[in-house]
Amino acid sequence: MGTLTVMTEGKGGSDAARKVEELVAALHAALAEARDEDALPPAVADAVAEGIAEAGQVARQLTRKARGGNARLGKPSARTQAIEALTELGVPASPALIAAYHRAVFDSRLESKALASLRRDDERALKSGGGHDVFVVPALTTRLVPARGLLALSTWPAWLRIVGPYSERVNNLNAVQVMLRRITELDEASTAGPSGPAATRRTNLEALVRRFGSSIDGVTFNSVDVPTAERAVRQQLELVEPQDRITRDEAAARLTNEPDEHRRLLGAPLRIVGGTA
């Protein structure tokens, strides 16, 4: 990877920081598209994702340094952090999961409350033609209306942005699979095992697996047997993922035929008729 240099001073520094955030977001979007089209082997895609994440961290560090150590000015936006987390997780997720995953993997201080207005902000930006390459949008139900409390990325294929009866379980299993893969990568990076910041990330990721994967074999109240848990996740996905994909594909076909671009991304507005939704 080449050296990334960010020169930031005054207003120009603010503009440069924004451009860096947009560049990283664009790279995340391109990777998501490549994953969907199977343009990259999974191992390569994972390595690229890690490289993009590291590039974003380095860019932010350089920005803070160029601004004289002003961490507040160099702090990435909640929007950028949400995009980073969603790209790695690869499935619609709640603000709580997005924030927890970002804190664990990127050593950030992102809180779910910081994401409370994000969906509305991006909806306004999208409708006004805002110049983003990727937007944070609501996941949609099979009725093609916004799903409560789930965020997705506008660059994802239609079926992935939809949640059906089995999708909560499927998405949760896939998210846990990502966490387990991250733990494995940390373990394999050193023969002596993770140390320093890497050890902290591993501990945080294990806590996430116990929180979101408590019903999975190999996951107990105070430990995670990674190989056992990975096998259990694969076995459960083999059982529920095919039917889930059929349901999502059926809804995606209807969504793709929607002529209104905003509705394709944001869903149909909820209507209240006779006092019921």
Short mmCIF file of C-alpha atoms in Angstrom, two decimals:
data_model
loop_
_atom_site.label_atom_id
_atom_site.label_comp_id
_atom_site.label_asym_id
_atom_site.label_seq_id
_atom_site.Cartn_x
_atom_site.Cartn_y
_atom_site.Cartn_z
CA MET A 1 0.00 0.00 0.00
CA GLY A 2 1.34 3.45 -0.88
CA THR A 3 1.87 6.28 1.55
CA LEU A 4 -1.18 8.45 2.16
CA THR A 5 -0.41 12.08 2.97
CA VAL A 6 -3.05 14.48 4.23
CA MET A 7 -2.19 18.17 4.42
CA THR A 8 -4.66 20.08 6.56
CA GLU A 9 -4.66 23.69 7.63
CA GLY A 10 -7.59 25.90 8.53
CA LYS A 11 -10.66 25.64 6.35
CA GLY A 12 -8.65 23.71 3.77
CA GLY A 13 -7.89 21.14 6.46
CA SER A 14 -11.59 20.74 7.16
CA ASP A 15 -12.25 20.21 3.45
CA ALA A 16 -9.40 17.71 3.22
CA ALA A 17 -10.73 15.75 6.18
CA ARG A 18 -14.15 15.59 4.56
CA LYS A 19 -12.62 14.40 1.28
CA VAL A 20 -10.70 11.67 3.11
CA GLU A 21 -13.93 10.46 4.71
CA GLU A 22 -15.68 10.43 1.33
CA LEU A 23 -12.76 8.56 -0.27
CA VAL A 24 -12.80 5.85 2.38
CA ALA A 25 -16.59 5.58 2.05
CA ALA A 26 -16.23 5.21 -1.73
CA LEU A 27 -13.68 2.44 -1.27
CA HIS A 28 -16.04 0.66 1.11
CA ALA A 29 -18.84 0.96 -1.46
CA ALA A 30 -16.64 -0.42 -4.25
CA LEU A 31 -15.65 -3.37 -2.07
CA ALA A 32 -19.30 -4.10 -1.24
CA GLU A 33 -20.10 -4.17 -4.97
CA ALA A 34 -17.15 -6.47 -5.67
CA ARG A 35 -18.29 -8.85 -2.93
CA ASP A 36 -21.81 -8.96 -4.35
CA GLU A 37 -20.56 -9.74 -7.85
CA ASP A 38 -18.10 -12.36 -6.53
CA ALA A 39 -15.36 -10.38 -8.25
CA LEU A 40 -12.90 -11.18 -5.45
CA PRO A 41 -12.19 -14.40 -3.56
CA PRO A 42 -13.49 -14.10 0.04
CA ALA A 43 -10.00 -14.12 1.53
CA VAL A 44 -8.88 -11.34 -0.82
CA ALA A 45 -12.00 -9.29 -0.10
CA ASP A 46 -11.39 -9.62 3.64
CA ALA A 47 -7.78 -8.48 3.20
CA VAL A 48 -8.92 -5.51 1.11
CA ALA A 49 -11.50 -4.56 3.76
CA GLU A 50 -8.82 -4.62 6.43
CA GLY A 51 -6.54 -2.49 4.26
CA ILE A 52 -9.28 0.09 3.69
CA ALA A 53 -9.99 0.23 7.41
CA GLU A 54 -6.30 0.71 8.19
CA ALA A 55 -6.04 3.42 5.52
CA GLY A 56 -8.92 5.26 7.12
CA GLN A 57 -7.28 5.08 10.53
CA VAL A 58 -3.91 6.28 9.19
CA ALA A 59 -5.57 9.15 7.33
CA ARG A 60 -7.36 10.28 10.47
CA GLN A 61 -4.15 10.10 12.49
CA LEU A 62 -2.33 12.22 9.90
CA THR A 63 -5.18 14.70 9.90
CA ARG A 64 -5.04 15.08 13.68
CA LYS A 65 -1.25 15.48 13.57
CA ALA A 66 -1.39 18.12 10.85
CA ARG A 67 -3.91 20.06 12.90
CA GLY A 68 -1.61 20.22 15.85
CA GLY A 69 -3.10 17.29 17.73
CA ASN A 70 -6.64 18.65 17.84
CA ALA A 71 -8.44 15.32 18.23
CA ARG A 72 -11.89 16.88 18.03
CA LEU A 73 -11.30 18.27 14.55
CA GLY A 74 -9.69 15.05 13.35
CA LYS A 75 -12.42 12.77 14.72
CA PRO A 76 -14.22 10.80 11.99
CA SER A 77 -17.93 11.42 11.74
CA ALA A 78 -20.45 8.96 13.15
CA ARG A 79 -21.60 8.50 9.56
CA THR A 80 -18.15 7.38 8.40
CA GLN A 81 -17.81 5.06 11.38
CA ALA A 82 -21.24 3.53 10.71
CA ILE A 83 -20.30 2.90 7.07
CA GLU A 84 -17.05 1.24 8.15
CA ALA A 85 -18.85 -1.07 10.57
CA LEU A 86 -21.71 -1.93 8.20
CA THR A 87 -19.26 -2.69 5.39
CA GLU A 88 -17.37 -5.16 7.58
CA LEU A 89 -20.50 -6.75 9.04
CA GLY A 90 -22.03 -7.04 5.57
CA VAL A 91 -25.62 -7.27 6.83
CA PRO A 92 -28.31 -4.87 8.10
CA ALA A 93 -27.64 -4.10 11.74
CA SER A 94 -28.98 -2.17 14.70
CA PRO A 95 -27.27 1.01 15.93
CA ALA A 96 -26.25 -0.92 19.05
CA LEU A 97 -24.43 -3.61 17.04
CA ILE A 98 -22.88 -1.05 14.67
CA ALA A 99 -21.49 1.00 17.55
CA ALA A 100 -20.31 -2.01 19.56
CA TYR A 101 -18.55 -3.56 16.56
CA HIS A 102 -16.82 -0.31 15.64
CA ARG A 103 -15.61 0.20 19.20
CA ALA A 104 -14.25 -3.35 19.31
CA VAL A 105 -12.49 -3.37 15.93
CA PHE A 106 -11.49 0.25 15.39
CA ASP A 107 -10.82 1.24 19.02
CA SER A 108 -13.32 4.08 18.69
CA ARG A 109 -15.74 5.61 21.15
CA LEU A 110 -18.77 5.42 18.88
CA GLU A 111 -22.04 5.25 20.82
CA SER A 112 -25.36 4.08 19.41
CA LYS A 113 -27.01 7.38 20.38
CA ALA A 114 -24.69 9.11 17.91
CA LEU A 115 -26.46 7.17 15.16
CA ALA A 116 -29.97 8.20 16.24
CA SER A 117 -30.39 10.90 13.59
CA LEU A 118 -28.08 9.39 10.98
CA ARG A 119 -30.79 7.70 8.93
CA ARG A 120 -32.88 10.89 8.78
CA ASP A 121 -29.83 12.99 7.90
CA ASP A 122 -28.87 10.70 5.02
CA GLU A 123 -32.49 10.52 3.86
CA ARG A 124 -32.56 14.30 3.58
CA ALA A 125 -29.19 14.31 1.81
CA LEU A 126 -30.30 11.64 -0.65
CA LYS A 127 -33.53 13.46 -1.49
CA SER A 128 -31.68 16.73 -1.98
CA GLY A 129 -29.12 15.11 -4.27
CA GLY A 130 -26.33 15.21 -1.67
CA GLY A 131 -22.95 14.31 -3.11
CA HIS A 132 -22.22 11.10 -1.23
CA ASP A 133 -21.10 7.88 -2.89
CA VAL A 134 -22.85 5.79 -0.26
CA PHE A 135 -25.80 6.52 2.03
CA VAL A 136 -26.92 4.93 5.27
CA VAL A 137 -30.49 3.80 4.59
CA PRO A 138 -33.12 1.79 6.44
CA ALA A 139 -33.35 -1.93 5.90
CA LEU A 140 -36.72 -2.77 4.35
CA THR A 141 -39.32 -5.38 5.27
CA THR A 142 -40.78 -7.73 2.67
CA ARG A 143 -43.64 -5.19 2.43
CA LEU A 144 -40.95 -2.75 1.23
CA VAL A 145 -41.41 -0.36 4.13
CA PRO A 146 -38.62 0.68 6.54
CA ALA A 147 -37.75 -1.96 9.13
CA ARG A 148 -37.63 -0.62 12.66
CA GLY A 149 -34.15 -0.08 14.07
CA LEU A 150 -32.08 -1.63 11.26
CA LEU A 151 -29.60 0.23 9.06
CA ALA A 152 -28.11 -0.79 5.71
CA LEU A 153 -25.99 0.74 2.93
CA SER A 154 -27.39 2.15 -0.29
CA THR A 155 -24.71 0.34 -2.31
CA TRP A 156 -25.87 -3.10 -1.20
CA PRO A 157 -27.96 -5.19 -3.61
CA ALA A 158 -31.72 -5.02 -3.07
CA TRP A 159 -32.04 -8.49 -1.52
CA LEU A 160 -29.42 -7.72 1.13
CA ARG A 161 -31.25 -4.56 2.24
CA ILE A 162 -34.44 -6.56 2.81
CA VAL A 163 -35.29 -8.46 5.99
CA GLY A 164 -37.78 -11.32 6.03
CA PRO A 165 -39.04 -13.73 8.70
CA TYR A 166 -35.72 -15.60 8.89
CA SER A 167 -33.40 -12.67 8.25
CA GLU A 168 -32.86 -11.63 11.85
CA ARG A 169 -31.31 -15.01 12.61
CA VAL A 170 -29.38 -15.17 9.34
CA ASN A 171 -28.00 -11.65 9.74
CA ASN A 172 -27.02 -12.31 13.33
CA LEU A 173 -25.20 -15.51 12.38
CA ASN A 174 -23.35 -13.75 9.58
CA ALA A 175 -22.35 -10.91 11.90
CA VAL A 176 -21.03 -13.38 14.48
CA GLN A 177 -19.15 -15.16 11.69
CA VAL A 178 -17.40 -11.87 10.86
CA MET A 179 -16.45 -11.42 14.53
CA LEU A 180 -15.08 -14.95 14.75
CA ARG A 181 -13.06 -14.42 11.56
CA ARG A 182 -11.60 -11.25 13.07
CA ILE A 183 -10.58 -13.15 16.20
CA THR A 184 -8.92 -15.83 14.08
CA GLU A 185 -6.99 -13.18 12.14
CA LEU A 186 -5.71 -11.67 15.39
CA ASP A 187 -4.67 -15.11 16.67
CA GLU A 188 -2.86 -15.97 13.44
CA ALA A 189 -1.01 -12.65 13.24
CA SER A 190 1.42 -13.73 15.98
CA THR A 191 2.60 -17.16 17.09
CA ALA A 192 2.62 -15.87 20.67
CA GLY A 193 -0.95 -14.64 20.37
CA PRO A 194 -2.28 -11.08 20.34
CA SER A 195 -0.67 -8.52 22.62
CA GLY A 196 -1.15 -4.84 23.36
CA PRO A 197 -3.97 -3.21 21.34
CA ALA A 198 -4.55 -6.45 19.41
CA ALA A 199 -5.19 -8.31 22.67
CA THR A 200 -7.68 -5.63 23.68
CA ARG A 201 -9.47 -5.97 20.34
CA ARG A 202 -9.61 -9.73 20.76
CA THR A 203 -11.11 -9.39 24.25
CA ASN A 204 -13.68 -6.91 22.98
CA LEU A 205 -14.58 -9.13 20.03
CA GLU A 206 -15.02 -12.15 22.30
CA ALA A 207 -17.38 -10.10 24.45
CA LEU A 208 -19.37 -9.23 21.33
CA VAL A 209 -19.59 -12.88 20.28
CA ARG A 210 -20.86 -13.82 23.75
CA ARG A 211 -23.39 -11.00 23.56
CA PHE A 212 -24.75 -11.66 20.07
CA GLY A 213 -24.00 -15.38 19.74
CA SER A 214 -24.92 -16.72 23.16
CA SER A 215 -27.04 -19.55 21.70
CA ILE A 216 -24.25 -20.85 19.44
CA ASP A 217 -22.31 -24.01 20.30
CA GLY A 218 -18.83 -23.13 21.52
CA VAL A 219 -19.96 -19.85 23.08
CA THR A 220 -20.39 -19.81 26.85
CA PHE A 221 -20.90 -17.10 29.43
CA ASN A 222 -17.17 -16.54 29.87
CA SER A 223 -15.39 -18.09 26.87
CA VAL A 224 -15.48 -18.63 23.12
CA ASP A 225 -14.20 -21.78 21.40
CA VAL A 226 -13.67 -20.20 17.98
CA PRO A 227 -13.39 -23.36 15.79
CA THR A 228 -16.46 -24.92 17.42
CA ALA A 229 -18.44 -21.70 17.10
CA GLU A 230 -17.46 -21.28 13.45
CA ARG A 231 -18.65 -24.80 12.63
CA ALA A 232 -21.91 -24.21 14.48
CA VAL A 233 -22.52 -20.96 12.61
CA ARG A 234 -21.93 -22.63 9.24
CA GLN A 235 -24.27 -25.49 10.12
CA GLN A 236 -27.04 -23.15 11.23
CA LEU A 237 -26.67 -20.99 8.13
CA GLU A 238 -26.97 -24.07 5.94
CA LEU A 239 -30.34 -24.74 7.55
CA VAL A 240 -31.93 -21.28 7.45
CA GLU A 241 -30.12 -19.23 4.81
CA PRO A 242 -31.57 -20.87 1.65
CA GLN A 243 -35.21 -20.20 2.63
CA ASP A 244 -34.30 -16.72 3.84
CA ARG A 245 -32.69 -15.93 0.49
CA ILE A 246 -35.79 -17.08 -1.41
CA THR A 247 -37.98 -14.73 0.62
CA ARG A 248 -35.59 -11.82 0.21
CA ASP A 249 -35.16 -12.41 -3.52
CA GLU A 250 -38.93 -12.38 -4.04
CA ALA A 251 -39.23 -9.03 -2.27
CA ALA A 252 -36.13 -7.71 -4.06
CA ALA A 253 -37.72 -8.42 -7.44
CA ARG A 254 -40.63 -6.17 -6.49
CA LEU A 255 -38.30 -3.52 -5.13
CA THR A 256 -36.18 -3.50 -8.29
CA ASN A 257 -39.31 -2.82 -10.35
CA GLU A 258 -40.14 0.25 -8.25
CA PRO A 259 -39.74 3.23 -10.63
CA ASP A 260 -39.03 5.77 -7.89
CA GLU A 261 -35.33 5.72 -6.97
CA HIS A 262 -35.93 7.16 -3.50
CA ARG A 263 -38.47 4.45 -2.72
CA ARG A 264 -36.05 1.79 -3.92
CA LEU A 265 -33.58 2.99 -1.29
CA LEU A 266 -35.83 4.33 1.46
CA GLY A 267 -38.93 2.19 1.09
CA ALA A 268 -42.55 3.21 0.88
CA PRO A 269 -43.79 5.63 3.56
CA LEU A 270 -45.79 4.03 6.34
CA ARG A 271 -49.48 4.86 6.16
CA ILE A 272 -51.97 4.73 9.00
CA VAL A 273 -55.47 3.68 7.95
CA GLY A 274 -58.34 3.48 10.41
CA GLY A 275 -55.99 3.82 13.36
CA THR A 276 -53.77 0.87 12.39
CA ALA A 277 -50.54 0.70 10.40
#
